[in-house]
Amino acid sequence: MSESSRLDAEACQNPLLDVSNIVAGYGATEVLHGVSLCVEAGEVVSLVGRNGAGKTTTLRSIVGNVVPTSGSVAFDGQDVTGLSPEETVRRNVAFVPEERRIFPDLTVAENLKVGQLGGGDTAESRDPEEVLEEFENLRDHPDRRGGALSGGEQQMLAIGRALVAGADLLLLDEPTEGLAPFVVRQVEDLVKNLNEEGIAVLLVEQNVEVALELADRHYVLDRGEIVYHGTSDQLRENEDVVDRHLGVSI
Amino acid sequence: MVGVTGVAEQLLNGLTIGMVYVLIAAGLSVIFGVMDVINFAHGELFALGAYFAFAIVAPLGGAGFWVALVVAPLLVGVLGAVIERVTLRPLYDRNPLYHILLTFGLVLMLNDVITFFWGKQPKAFSEPSILSGPVTVLGVSNSLYSYFIIAFGAVLSFGTWWALNNTRFGLVVRAGSQDREMVRNLGINIDRYYTLVFGAGAALAAVAGIVLGAYQNVNPGMGNSVIIPAFVIVVLGGLGSFRGAVVGGLGVGIIQTLARTYVPVLEGLIVFALMIGVLLVKPEGLFGTSTGEGHGESEGELLAGRGGGVLTDRQRFGLGAVVVALLAVVPLGVEVLYSEYVLTLLTDVLIWALFALSLDFVMGYAGLVSLGHALFYGTGAYASVLVLLHFTSSAFVALAAAVVVCAAIAWVIGYLSIRVSGVYFSMITLAFAQLFYRAVFKLEWTGGSDGLFGADVLYGIGGFAMELDEIAEMVPMVSEEGLFYYFLLATVVGSYLVARQIMKAPFGSVLQSIRESERRTEFVGYDVTAYKRRAFVVSGAMAGLAGGLFAVESGFVAPSLLFWLNSGEVVVMTVLGGMGTLYGPMVGAGVYIGFEEVLASYTDQWQFFLGALFVLFVIALPRGLVSLPDKLVEAGAGGGRAGTSGGPGEAPSEEAEPLADGEVNE
Ligand SMILES: Nc1ncnc2c1ncn2[C@@H]1O[C@H](COP(=O)(O)OP(=O)(O)OP(=O)(O)O)[C@@H](O)[C@H]1O
Ligand SMILES: [Mg+2]
């Protein structure tokens, strides 16, 4: 724990997101035992780990779906620990949860509209039409039901929906899960484009390939603890880390 | 042709009632969808609308109807908004069970307000004169008012539908009923929308009450009789689906009316059977989108009583022994220190204590909130009386029959319903119970609405059986009632000890682990469903025993034993005492009946105060009376344990402390 916080001190000079030593869980079960990580403005950072490692719980703690029992989360220098998700999100954090969670009975346009309503008055929200333009699969069918979209389309829509309200940081939970390889490429391209626009990304992935492709730095989470932190090059060289904590080889 | 116009006429009648249902169910469904609140008080709000209208029309006469149609819904809508603000708001992060409890308290309160102001006799107010009189359309004649209800209901439903689909407000409401947490994740403070949703739902119900009030009459039971069909409609159509409420409402109205005319045997049964059928095939209802699972959206856990803490196990055991000892000496004081009535009261308490214990077995330990436990209580009673009347006079055989029959029924119902979870399970158990309730009215051998009575009861088996008063003659100082009381006390204490033994066994540990985290238990490799079913069978058998004891004691049974209010009351007792501790619900039964008794001796309005107490209780002490010592100590220590900033549900606060294995039982 102390080691990882030392790493963070080195990792981020001026963190946009600063997660420090959070402990969180569900009811009696503690899932995160002191997780620290940070993201700089404009950076893409990955959080990788096996099934059940606590990746989703980490994101949920950042957003406020889960309230950490100790530790803190700061965004843009302000403490947001324990704020409700709506309050956190209104500070220009966009959250795309696991399984996308498109409103199945709302149309594509309506899904985006809900995202826009969430922006409030302060955020520099974007026009849903404009966002729609960026996604060619969706553009032509604004009236399709969300539930009728393919997995890739849903993922695009989920990202678009989270971004219409404007965002400095995008939290993405396994965006490529269950997608065909060529759709994975599309999602990767989208994330790259967004990053080029200046949006920082914290990417949760099980697919290490995707993480290496997109992110500059990586945190490896295992059983609720950050067990490794390094750049893409470092991670590639550390085959045993990948092997031991992720159960894959690269 | 007569047949055809006859059918058309019935269809129109069905449509009229159906439209009333639509107005009630629409609010109920949307409230559930968005807020996750199962609002049992919806029926009382409906009744209140009718009574307000009566109060307005009485002095104003015919034209007053139009005034009432505007003013009464507004009043009820405002009341609904207030109710949401004051009582529901503190509970959003909790399991829907607590809403059920809370709104159950509100039912008692509102119903009492109605009888306080307007009495128990039915009232009537009439439709405006321009709407009275029959009209004939295409050879079918019906009252003009009936057409008015259909048209007005249709316009209102369409308006609601339009608002849901064309306004920002409606968009958020629809999104929220599909995935509330996601709406929050997008930055929308959905709580702000709740007050309006609840108020609007209440107003729609009030409109339904008004139009139906002028069509039939206004009476204090109207809320109670409409709420269950309304739930059926909501569940049939899909919780949270407006379209479902419309289709379900019209469908149920028509089916009910047609059944009454053409297949009277099935009247009242068919709708419940339909609901059970639909739920089994399509648990999310006809137009529902999801069964509220998946997504890890936490429901908020059931708050088990905390038995540990201040008192040690040994102290609690001592306390229990003292209570039993005290109970045991009570009959000796009859006629000396107090009247026989005390014994009657305690007999009642003990029977309900056993009933509450049985519910706790599934609700407090396996997390299965059964809203139909009166089914087992009532069936146990019927089974016992039937055995006494037709086979043998032995109380023991009759009780054994109650246990066996209820265990068998519980097995079947458990098999069918445990596959659906959460609220759906509650609803399906409620439906089964109402099905049985209706059935005993219809059947010959259950005595219809009169019930059954006149059973002789002997204690013993075969040749060694005696009537209780004969035994009493041989025992000094104890009356016949006293003897039964001892028999009852022994049975209840015995059942408690058995339940305690089961909970201490590995079986019990698995159940508790299911309540804490179903996922984890499954992950570890237990067949969660099988465990739940077994628990349900034990629970049903125990509730059957309680019902059997009632029957053996009183010698009669009536359909009211199966009525849903009994199911509600037993849930109340269980939570009042503290579910998840075996003794808590038994304490709860005692306190509930005691309160009722004391309040009733002071005021006719006891129901109101009982309800109010209950509402306060659910808000302030959800872990039940057994957690009171802990709370007091906490408060004494300066309230230093203020909860964490209430995030949605999963915040691992102090409250979430599990029961460690050692402190589970007693
Ligand atoms: N709502 C919940 N209630 C109880 N326990 C949960 C809940 N959600 C997750 N858990 C548990 O917390 C642990 C971490 O889960 P989490 O979803 O954070 O892992 P993850 O790394 O995202 O896994 P995956 O790759 O499968 O998405 C797991 O053991 C899981 O069973
Ligand atoms: Mg995950």
PDB file of N, CA and C in Angstrom, chain A residues 24-29 60 63-69 81-82 85-86 89-90 95 97-101 103-106 110-111 113-115 117-119 145 161-162 165, chain B residues 165 168 171-172 174-176 178-179 181-191 193 287 289 294-298 301 516 520 644-648 650-653 656-658:
ATOM      1  N   ALA A  24     -13.319  -0.154   0.227  1.00  0.00           N
ATOM      2  CA  ALA A  24     -14.754  -0.156  -0.071  1.00  0.00           C
ATOM      3  C   ALA A  24     -15.227  -1.584  -0.279  1.00  0.00           C
ATOM      4  N   GLY A  25     -16.520  -1.777  -0.219  1.00  0.00           N
ATOM      5  CA  GLY A  25     -17.069  -3.110  -0.427  1.00  0.00           C
ATOM      6  C   GLY A  25     -18.579  -3.078  -0.426  1.00  0.00           C
ATOM      7  N   TYR A  26     -19.171  -4.258  -0.307  1.00  0.00           N
ATOM      8  CA  TYR A  26     -20.626  -4.378  -0.313  1.00  0.00           C
ATOM      9  C   TYR A  26     -21.048  -5.015   0.993  1.00  0.00           C
ATOM     10  N   GLY A  27     -21.821  -4.305   1.764  1.00  0.00           N
ATOM     11  CA  GLY A  27     -22.243  -4.848   3.050  1.00  0.00           C
ATOM     12  C   GLY A  27     -21.024  -5.208   3.870  1.00  0.00           C
ATOM     13  N   ALA A  28     -20.981  -6.471   4.267  1.00  0.00           N
ATOM     14  CA  ALA A  28     -19.906  -6.874   5.160  1.00  0.00           C
ATOM     15  C   ALA A  28     -18.612  -7.190   4.403  1.00  0.00           C
ATOM     16  N   THR A  29     -18.741  -7.435   3.114  1.00  0.00           N
ATOM     17  CA  THR A  29     -17.565  -7.860   2.357  1.00  0.00           C
ATOM     18  C   THR A  29     -16.736  -6.673   1.895  1.00  0.00           C
ATOM     19  N   ARG A  60     -16.935   2.371  -9.382  1.00  0.00           N
ATOM     20  CA  ARG A  60     -18.166   2.730  -8.662  1.00  0.00           C
ATOM     21  C   ARG A  60     -17.863   3.578  -7.428  1.00  0.00           C
ATOM     22  N   VAL A  63     -17.176   7.165  -8.685  1.00  0.00           N
ATOM     23  CA  VAL A  63     -18.387   7.875  -9.081  1.00  0.00           C
ATOM     24  C   VAL A  63     -19.317   8.143  -7.896  1.00  0.00           C
ATOM     25  N   GLY A  64     -19.314   7.210  -6.957  1.00  0.00           N
ATOM     26  CA  GLY A  64     -20.188   7.413  -5.809  1.00  0.00           C
ATOM     27  C   GLY A  64     -21.333   6.422  -5.715  1.00  0.00           C
ATOM     28  N   ASN A  65     -21.315   5.394  -6.566  1.00  0.00           N
ATOM     29  CA  ASN A  65     -22.304   4.328  -6.403  1.00  0.00           C
ATOM     30  C   ASN A  65     -22.026   3.532  -5.150  1.00  0.00           C
ATOM     31  N   VAL A  66     -20.764   3.484  -4.814  1.00  0.00           N
ATOM     32  CA  VAL A  66     -20.341   2.831  -3.588  1.00  0.00           C
ATOM     33  C   VAL A  66     -19.595   3.896  -2.788  1.00  0.00           C
ATOM     34  N   VAL A  67     -19.876   3.956  -1.512  1.00  0.00           N
ATOM     35  CA  VAL A  67     -19.194   4.952  -0.693  1.00  0.00           C
ATOM     36  C   VAL A  67     -18.035   4.278   0.036  1.00  0.00           C
ATOM     37  N   PRO A  68     -16.811   4.749  -0.209  1.00  0.00           N
ATOM     38  CA  PRO A  68     -15.667   4.131   0.460  1.00  0.00           C
ATOM     39  C   PRO A  68     -15.756   4.300   1.971  1.00  0.00           C
ATOM     40  N   THR A  69     -15.307   3.275   2.690  1.00  0.00           N
ATOM     41  CA  THR A  69     -15.310   3.399   4.149  1.00  0.00           C
ATOM     42  C   THR A  69     -14.135   4.236   4.632  1.00  0.00           C
ATOM     43  N   THR A  81     -15.119  12.540  -2.317  1.00  0.00           N
ATOM     44  CA  THR A  81     -15.390  11.284  -1.634  1.00  0.00           C
ATOM     45  C   THR A  81     -16.807  11.281  -1.063  1.00  0.00           C
ATOM     46  N   GLY A  82     -17.537  10.223  -1.369  1.00  0.00           N
ATOM     47  CA  GLY A  82     -18.866  10.080  -0.770  1.00  0.00           C
ATOM     48  C   GLY A  82     -19.938  10.952  -1.387  1.00  0.00           C
ATOM     49  N   PRO A  85     -23.542   9.958  -7.057  1.00  0.00           N
ATOM     50  CA  PRO A  85     -23.083   9.913  -8.452  1.00  0.00           C
ATOM     51  C   PRO A  85     -23.490  11.155  -9.243  1.00  0.00           C
ATOM     52  N   GLU A  86     -24.723  11.647  -8.988  1.00  0.00           N
ATOM     53  CA  GLU A  86     -25.135  12.795  -9.800  1.00  0.00           C
ATOM     54  C   GLU A  86     -24.263  14.015  -9.525  1.00  0.00           C
ATOM     55  N   VAL A  89     -20.786  13.341 -11.221  1.00  0.00           N
ATOM     56  CA  VAL A  89     -20.865  13.401 -12.675  1.00  0.00           C
ATOM     57  C   VAL A  89     -21.007  14.845 -13.165  1.00  0.00           C
ATOM     58  N   ARG A  90     -21.685  15.640 -12.367  1.00  0.00           N
ATOM     59  CA  ARG A  90     -21.874  17.034 -12.766  1.00  0.00           C
ATOM     60  C   ARG A  90     -20.586  17.859 -12.718  1.00  0.00           C
ATOM     61  N   PHE A  95     -19.243   8.647 -16.959  1.00  0.00           N
ATOM     62  CA  PHE A  95     -19.107   7.268 -16.488  1.00  0.00           C
ATOM     63  C   PHE A  95     -19.874   6.337 -17.421  1.00  0.00           C
ATOM     64  N   PRO A  97     -20.684   2.565 -17.512  1.00  0.00           N
ATOM     65  CA  PRO A  97     -20.537   1.376 -16.672  1.00  0.00           C
ATOM     66  C   PRO A  97     -20.446   0.093 -17.480  1.00  0.00           C
ATOM     67  N   GLU A  98     -20.108  -0.946 -16.766  1.00  0.00           N
ATOM     68  CA  GLU A  98     -20.097  -2.285 -17.318  1.00  0.00           C
ATOM     69  C   GLU A  98     -21.432  -2.591 -17.994  1.00  0.00           C
ATOM     70  N   GLU A  99     -21.408  -3.357 -19.019  1.00  0.00           N
ATOM     71  CA  GLU A  99     -22.621  -3.786 -19.740  1.00  0.00           C
ATOM     72  C   GLU A  99     -23.401  -2.625 -20.348  1.00  0.00           C
ATOM     73  N   ARG A 100     -22.798  -1.468 -20.382  1.00  0.00           N
ATOM     74  CA  ARG A 100     -23.314  -0.292 -21.111  1.00  0.00           C
ATOM     75  C   ARG A 100     -24.557   0.347 -20.529  1.00  0.00           C
ATOM     76  N   ARG A 101     -25.475  -0.491 -20.120  1.00  0.00           N
ATOM     77  CA  ARG A 101     -26.709   0.012 -19.495  1.00  0.00           C
ATOM     78  C   ARG A 101     -27.416   1.108 -20.281  1.00  0.00           C
ATOM     79  N   PHE A 103     -30.748   2.506 -21.862  1.00  0.00           N
ATOM     80  CA  PHE A 103     -32.158   2.347 -21.512  1.00  0.00           C
ATOM     81  C   PHE A 103     -32.826   1.611 -22.660  1.00  0.00           C
ATOM     82  N   PRO A 104     -33.238   0.373 -22.443  1.00  0.00           N
ATOM     83  CA  PRO A 104     -33.632  -0.448 -23.590  1.00  0.00           C
ATOM     84  C   PRO A 104     -34.880   0.047 -24.316  1.00  0.00           C
ATOM     85  N   ASP A 105     -35.802   0.661 -23.552  1.00  0.00           N
ATOM     86  CA  ASP A 105     -37.050   1.084 -24.193  1.00  0.00           C
ATOM     87  C   ASP A 105     -37.033   2.523 -24.674  1.00  0.00           C
ATOM     88  N   LEU A 106     -35.922   3.199 -24.491  1.00  0.00           N
ATOM     89  CA  LEU A 106     -35.828   4.550 -25.049  1.00  0.00           C
ATOM     90  C   LEU A 106     -35.129   4.456 -26.395  1.00  0.00           C
ATOM     91  N   GLU A 110     -33.428   9.480 -27.543  1.00  0.00           N
ATOM     92  CA  GLU A 110     -33.861   9.707 -26.165  1.00  0.00           C
ATOM     93  C   GLU A 110     -32.764   9.360 -25.164  1.00  0.00           C
ATOM     94  N   ASN A 111     -32.046   8.274 -25.444  1.00  0.00           N
ATOM     95  CA  ASN A 111     -30.932   7.921 -24.575  1.00  0.00           C
ATOM     96  C   ASN A 111     -29.949   9.081 -24.471  1.00  0.00           C
ATOM     97  N   LYS A 113     -30.590  12.175 -25.050  1.00  0.00           N
ATOM     98  CA  LYS A 113     -31.262  13.310 -24.417  1.00  0.00           C
ATOM     99  C   LYS A 113     -31.178  13.220 -22.887  1.00  0.00           C
ATOM    100  N   VAL A 114     -31.321  11.997 -22.370  1.00  0.00           N
ATOM    101  CA  VAL A 114     -31.205  11.828 -20.919  1.00  0.00           C
ATOM    102  C   VAL A 114     -29.802  12.241 -20.468  1.00  0.00           C
ATOM    103  N   GLY A 115     -28.819  11.825 -21.252  1.00  0.00           N
ATOM    104  CA  GLY A 115     -27.455  12.218 -20.924  1.00  0.00           C
ATOM    105  C   GLY A 115     -27.296  13.728 -20.920  1.00  0.00           C
ATOM    106  N   LEU A 117     -29.669  15.973 -20.356  1.00  0.00           N
ATOM    107  CA  LEU A 117     -30.374  16.558 -19.213  1.00  0.00           C
ATOM    108  C   LEU A 117     -29.520  16.504 -17.959  1.00  0.00           C
ATOM    109  N   GLY A 118     -28.688  15.465 -17.897  1.00  0.00           N
ATOM    110  CA  GLY A 118     -27.854  15.311 -16.715  1.00  0.00           C
ATOM    111  C   GLY A 118     -26.747  16.345 -16.634  1.00  0.00           C
ATOM    112  N   GLY A 119     -26.514  17.054 -17.723  1.00  0.00           N
ATOM    113  CA  GLY A 119     -25.395  17.983 -17.730  1.00  0.00           C
ATOM    114  C   GLY A 119     -25.576  19.189 -16.842  1.00  0.00           C
ATOM    115  N   ARG A 145     -34.896   1.571 -30.965  1.00  0.00           N
ATOM    116  CA  ARG A 145     -34.887   1.315 -29.528  1.00  0.00           C
ATOM    117  C   ARG A 145     -33.475   0.940 -29.096  1.00  0.00           C
ATOM    118  N   ARG A 161     -23.618   8.999 -24.880  1.00  0.00           N
ATOM    119  CA  ARG A 161     -24.578   9.448 -23.881  1.00  0.00           C
ATOM    120  C   ARG A 161     -23.870  10.054 -22.667  1.00  0.00           C
ATOM    121  N   ALA A 162     -22.753   9.415 -22.303  1.00  0.00           N
ATOM    122  CA  ALA A 162     -22.026   9.928 -21.140  1.00  0.00           C
ATOM    123  C   ALA A 162     -21.336  11.240 -21.466  1.00  0.00           C
ATOM    124  N   ALA A 165     -22.983  15.584 -22.017  1.00  0.00           N
ATOM    125  CA  ALA A 165     -23.009  16.637 -21.000  1.00  0.00           C
ATOM    126  C   ALA A 165     -21.654  17.318 -20.858  1.00  0.00           C
TER     127      ALA A 165
ATOM    128  N   ASN B 165     -44.255  10.745 -22.734  1.00  0.00           N
ATOM    129  CA  ASN B 165     -43.476  10.594 -23.955  1.00  0.00           C
ATOM    130  C   ASN B 165     -42.989  11.885 -24.573  1.00  0.00           C
ATOM    131  N   ARG B 168     -39.656  16.484 -20.819  1.00  0.00           N
ATOM    132  CA  ARG B 168     -38.405  16.120 -20.153  1.00  0.00           C
ATOM    133  C   ARG B 168     -38.683  15.289 -18.931  1.00  0.00           C
ATOM    134  N   LEU B 171     -39.483  11.880 -19.803  1.00  0.00           N
ATOM    135  CA  LEU B 171     -38.299  11.149 -20.274  1.00  0.00           C
ATOM    136  C   LEU B 171     -37.491  10.610 -19.088  1.00  0.00           C
ATOM    137  N   VAL B 172     -37.286  11.474 -18.115  1.00  0.00           N
ATOM    138  CA  VAL B 172     -36.523  11.038 -16.945  1.00  0.00           C
ATOM    139  C   VAL B 172     -37.284   9.943 -16.201  1.00  0.00           C
ATOM    140  N   ARG B 174     -39.373   7.784 -17.464  1.00  0.00           N
ATOM    141  CA  ARG B 174     -39.269   6.516 -18.196  1.00  0.00           C
ATOM    142  C   ARG B 174     -37.884   5.903 -18.067  1.00  0.00           C
ATOM    143  N   ALA B 175     -36.876   6.755 -18.204  1.00  0.00           N
ATOM    144  CA  ALA B 175     -35.514   6.239 -18.063  1.00  0.00           C
ATOM    145  C   ALA B 175     -35.321   5.669 -16.661  1.00  0.00           C
ATOM    146  N   GLY B 176     -35.837   6.388 -15.683  1.00  0.00           N
ATOM    147  CA  GLY B 176     -35.680   5.958 -14.298  1.00  0.00           C
ATOM    148  C   GLY B 176     -36.361   4.636 -14.032  1.00  0.00           C
ATOM    149  N   GLN B 178     -36.554   2.294 -16.027  1.00  0.00           N
ATOM    150  CA  GLN B 178     -35.780   1.210 -16.637  1.00  0.00           C
ATOM    151  C   GLN B 178     -34.476   0.948 -15.896  1.00  0.00           C
ATOM    152  N   ASP B 179     -33.830   2.010 -15.455  1.00  0.00           N
ATOM    153  CA  ASP B 179     -32.557   1.839 -14.760  1.00  0.00           C
ATOM    154  C   ASP B 179     -32.254   3.106 -13.962  1.00  0.00           C
ATOM    155  N   GLU B 181     -30.400   3.691 -11.350  1.00  0.00           N
ATOM    156  CA  GLU B 181     -29.023   4.030 -11.001  1.00  0.00           C
ATOM    157  C   GLU B 181     -28.294   4.676 -12.174  1.00  0.00           C
ATOM    158  N   MET B 182     -28.615   4.201 -13.371  1.00  0.00           N
ATOM    159  CA  MET B 182     -27.956   4.774 -14.547  1.00  0.00           C
ATOM    160  C   MET B 182     -28.362   6.232 -14.735  1.00  0.00           C
ATOM    161  N   VAL B 183     -29.596   6.548 -14.433  1.00  0.00           N
ATOM    162  CA  VAL B 183     -30.035   7.940 -14.534  1.00  0.00           C
ATOM    163  C   VAL B 183     -29.183   8.804 -13.602  1.00  0.00           C
ATOM    164  N   ARG B 184     -28.942   8.291 -12.417  1.00  0.00           N
ATOM    165  CA  ARG B 184     -28.073   9.019 -11.485  1.00  0.00           C
ATOM    166  C   ARG B 184     -26.673   9.150 -12.061  1.00  0.00           C
ATOM    167  N   ASN B 185     -26.211   8.038 -12.640  1.00  0.00           N
ATOM    168  CA  ASN B 185     -24.848   8.046 -13.181  1.00  0.00           C
ATOM    169  C   ASN B 185     -24.686   9.055 -14.309  1.00  0.00           C
ATOM    170  N   LEU B 186     -25.797   9.471 -14.875  1.00  0.00           N
ATOM    171  CA  LEU B 186     -25.703  10.467 -15.935  1.00  0.00           C
ATOM    172  C   LEU B 186     -25.838  11.881 -15.388  1.00  0.00           C
ATOM    173  N   GLY B 187     -25.912  11.997 -14.085  1.00  0.00           N
ATOM    174  CA  GLY B 187     -25.894  13.333 -13.484  1.00  0.00           C
ATOM    175  C   GLY B 187     -27.265  13.888 -13.150  1.00  0.00           C
ATOM    176  N   ILE B 188     -28.284  13.032 -13.193  1.00  0.00           N
ATOM    177  CA  ILE B 188     -29.629  13.541 -12.890  1.00  0.00           C
ATOM    178  C   ILE B 188     -30.019  13.176 -11.468  1.00  0.00           C
ATOM    179  N   ASN B 189     -30.434  14.173 -10.740  1.00  0.00           N
ATOM    180  CA  ASN B 189     -30.878  13.934  -9.375  1.00  0.00           C
ATOM    181  C   ASN B 189     -32.331  13.482  -9.418  1.00  0.00           C
ATOM    182  N   ILE B 190     -32.494  12.172  -9.520  1.00  0.00           N
ATOM    183  CA  ILE B 190     -33.838  11.652  -9.782  1.00  0.00           C
ATOM    184  C   ILE B 190     -34.744  11.780  -8.573  1.00  0.00           C
ATOM    185  N   ASP B 191     -34.180  11.882  -7.404  1.00  0.00           N
ATOM    186  CA  ASP B 191     -35.009  12.038  -6.200  1.00  0.00           C
ATOM    187  C   ASP B 191     -35.944  13.237  -6.310  1.00  0.00           C
ATOM    188  N   TYR B 193     -37.602  14.159  -8.689  1.00  0.00           N
ATOM    189  CA  TYR B 193     -38.780  13.863  -9.487  1.00  0.00           C
ATOM    190  C   TYR B 193     -39.821  13.064  -8.707  1.00  0.00           C
ATOM    191  N   PHE B 287     -45.459  -6.431 -20.410  1.00  0.00           N
ATOM    192  CA  PHE B 287     -44.713  -5.361 -21.068  1.00  0.00           C
ATOM    193  C   PHE B 287     -43.507  -4.904 -20.265  1.00  0.00           C
ATOM    194  N   THR B 289     -39.720  -4.681 -18.752  1.00  0.00           N
ATOM    195  CA  THR B 289     -38.447  -4.807 -19.441  1.00  0.00           C
ATOM    196  C   THR B 289     -37.479  -5.691 -18.695  1.00  0.00           C
ATOM    197  N   GLY B 294     -29.748  -8.143 -12.418  1.00  0.00           N
ATOM    198  CA  GLY B 294     -28.641  -7.849 -13.323  1.00  0.00           C
ATOM    199  C   GLY B 294     -27.886  -6.680 -12.760  1.00  0.00           C
ATOM    200  N   HIS B 295     -27.375  -5.871 -13.574  1.00  0.00           N
ATOM    201  CA  HIS B 295     -26.842  -4.554 -13.229  1.00  0.00           C
ATOM    202  C   HIS B 295     -26.281  -4.280 -11.857  1.00  0.00           C
ATOM    203  N   GLY B 296     -26.296  -5.222 -10.976  1.00  0.00           N
ATOM    204  CA  GLY B 296     -25.716  -4.964  -9.659  1.00  0.00           C
ATOM    205  C   GLY B 296     -26.310  -3.756  -8.977  1.00  0.00           C
ATOM    206  N   GLU B 297     -27.463  -3.310  -9.463  1.00  0.00           N
ATOM    207  CA  GLU B 297     -28.108  -2.212  -8.759  1.00  0.00           C
ATOM    208  C   GLU B 297     -28.594  -2.773  -7.445  1.00  0.00           C
ATOM    209  N   SER B 298     -28.082  -2.265  -6.397  1.00  0.00           N
ATOM    210  CA  SER B 298     -28.385  -2.919  -5.140  1.00  0.00           C
ATOM    211  C   SER B 298     -29.778  -2.541  -4.696  1.00  0.00           C
ATOM    212  N   GLU B 301     -30.245  -3.747   1.507  1.00  0.00           N
ATOM    213  CA  GLU B 301     -30.447  -5.048   2.123  1.00  0.00           C
ATOM    214  C   GLU B 301     -31.553  -5.016   3.165  1.00  0.00           C
ATOM    215  N   GLU B 516     -27.263 -12.605   3.227  1.00  0.00           N
ATOM    216  CA  GLU B 516     -26.215 -11.591   3.138  1.00  0.00           C
ATOM    217  C   GLU B 516     -25.743 -11.379   1.713  1.00  0.00           C
ATOM    218  N   ARG B 520     -22.571 -14.615  -3.522  1.00  0.00           N
ATOM    219  CA  ARG B 520     -21.416 -15.249  -2.915  1.00  0.00           C
ATOM    220  C   ARG B 520     -21.738 -16.689  -2.553  1.00  0.00           C
ATOM    221  N   THR B 644     -22.537   6.847   7.650  1.00  0.00           N
ATOM    222  CA  THR B 644     -21.757   7.487   6.604  1.00  0.00           C
ATOM    223  C   THR B 644     -22.693   8.280   5.711  1.00  0.00           C
ATOM    224  N   SER B 645     -22.149   9.192   4.977  1.00  0.00           N
ATOM    225  CA  SER B 645     -22.982  10.008   4.109  1.00  0.00           C
ATOM    226  C   SER B 645     -23.732   9.102   3.158  1.00  0.00           C
ATOM    227  N   GLY B 646     -25.037   9.086   3.295  1.00  0.00           N
ATOM    228  CA  GLY B 646     -25.858   8.053   2.668  1.00  0.00           C
ATOM    229  C   GLY B 646     -25.764   7.964   1.160  1.00  0.00           C
ATOM    230  N   GLY B 647     -24.844   7.225   0.678  1.00  0.00           N
ATOM    231  CA  GLY B 647     -24.801   6.945  -0.752  1.00  0.00           C
ATOM    232  C   GLY B 647     -25.930   5.980  -1.058  1.00  0.00           C
ATOM    233  N   PRO B 648     -26.101   5.617  -2.324  1.00  0.00           N
ATOM    234  CA  PRO B 648     -27.200   4.740  -2.659  1.00  0.00           C
ATOM    235  C   PRO B 648     -26.971   3.309  -2.217  1.00  0.00           C
ATOM    236  N   GLU B 650     -25.361   0.885  -1.031  1.00  0.00           N
ATOM    237  CA  GLU B 650     -24.320  -0.073  -0.723  1.00  0.00           C
ATOM    238  C   GLU B 650     -23.275   0.457   0.239  1.00  0.00           C
ATOM    239  N   ALA B 651     -23.474   1.667   0.651  1.00  0.00           N
ATOM    240  CA  ALA B 651     -22.520   2.233   1.576  1.00  0.00           C
ATOM    241  C   ALA B 651     -22.315   1.296   2.748  1.00  0.00           C
ATOM    242  N   PRO B 652     -21.128   0.805   2.922  1.00  0.00           N
ATOM    243  CA  PRO B 652     -20.891  -0.111   4.017  1.00  0.00           C
ATOM    244  C   PRO B 652     -20.848   0.641   5.343  1.00  0.00           C
ATOM    245  N   SER B 653     -21.990   0.976   5.823  1.00  0.00           N
ATOM    246  CA  SER B 653     -22.029   1.736   7.061  1.00  0.00           C
ATOM    247  C   SER B 653     -22.089   0.774   8.235  1.00  0.00           C
ATOM    248  N   ALA B 656     -24.553  -2.063   8.171  1.00  0.00           N
ATOM    249  CA  ALA B 656     -24.397  -3.234   7.318  1.00  0.00           C
ATOM    250  C   ALA B 656     -23.697  -4.393   8.021  1.00  0.00           C
ATOM    251  N   GLU B 657     -23.394  -4.200   9.257  1.00  0.00           N
ATOM    252  CA  GLU B 657     -22.719  -5.248  10.003  1.00  0.00           C
ATOM    253  C   GLU B 657     -23.498  -6.558   9.917  1.00  0.00           C
ATOM    254  N   PRO B 658     -22.860  -7.609   9.571  1.00  0.00           N
ATOM    255  CA  PRO B 658     -23.590  -8.858   9.453  1.00  0.00           C
ATOM    256  C   PRO B 658     -23.749  -9.501  10.835  1.00  0.00           C
TER     257      PRO B 658
END
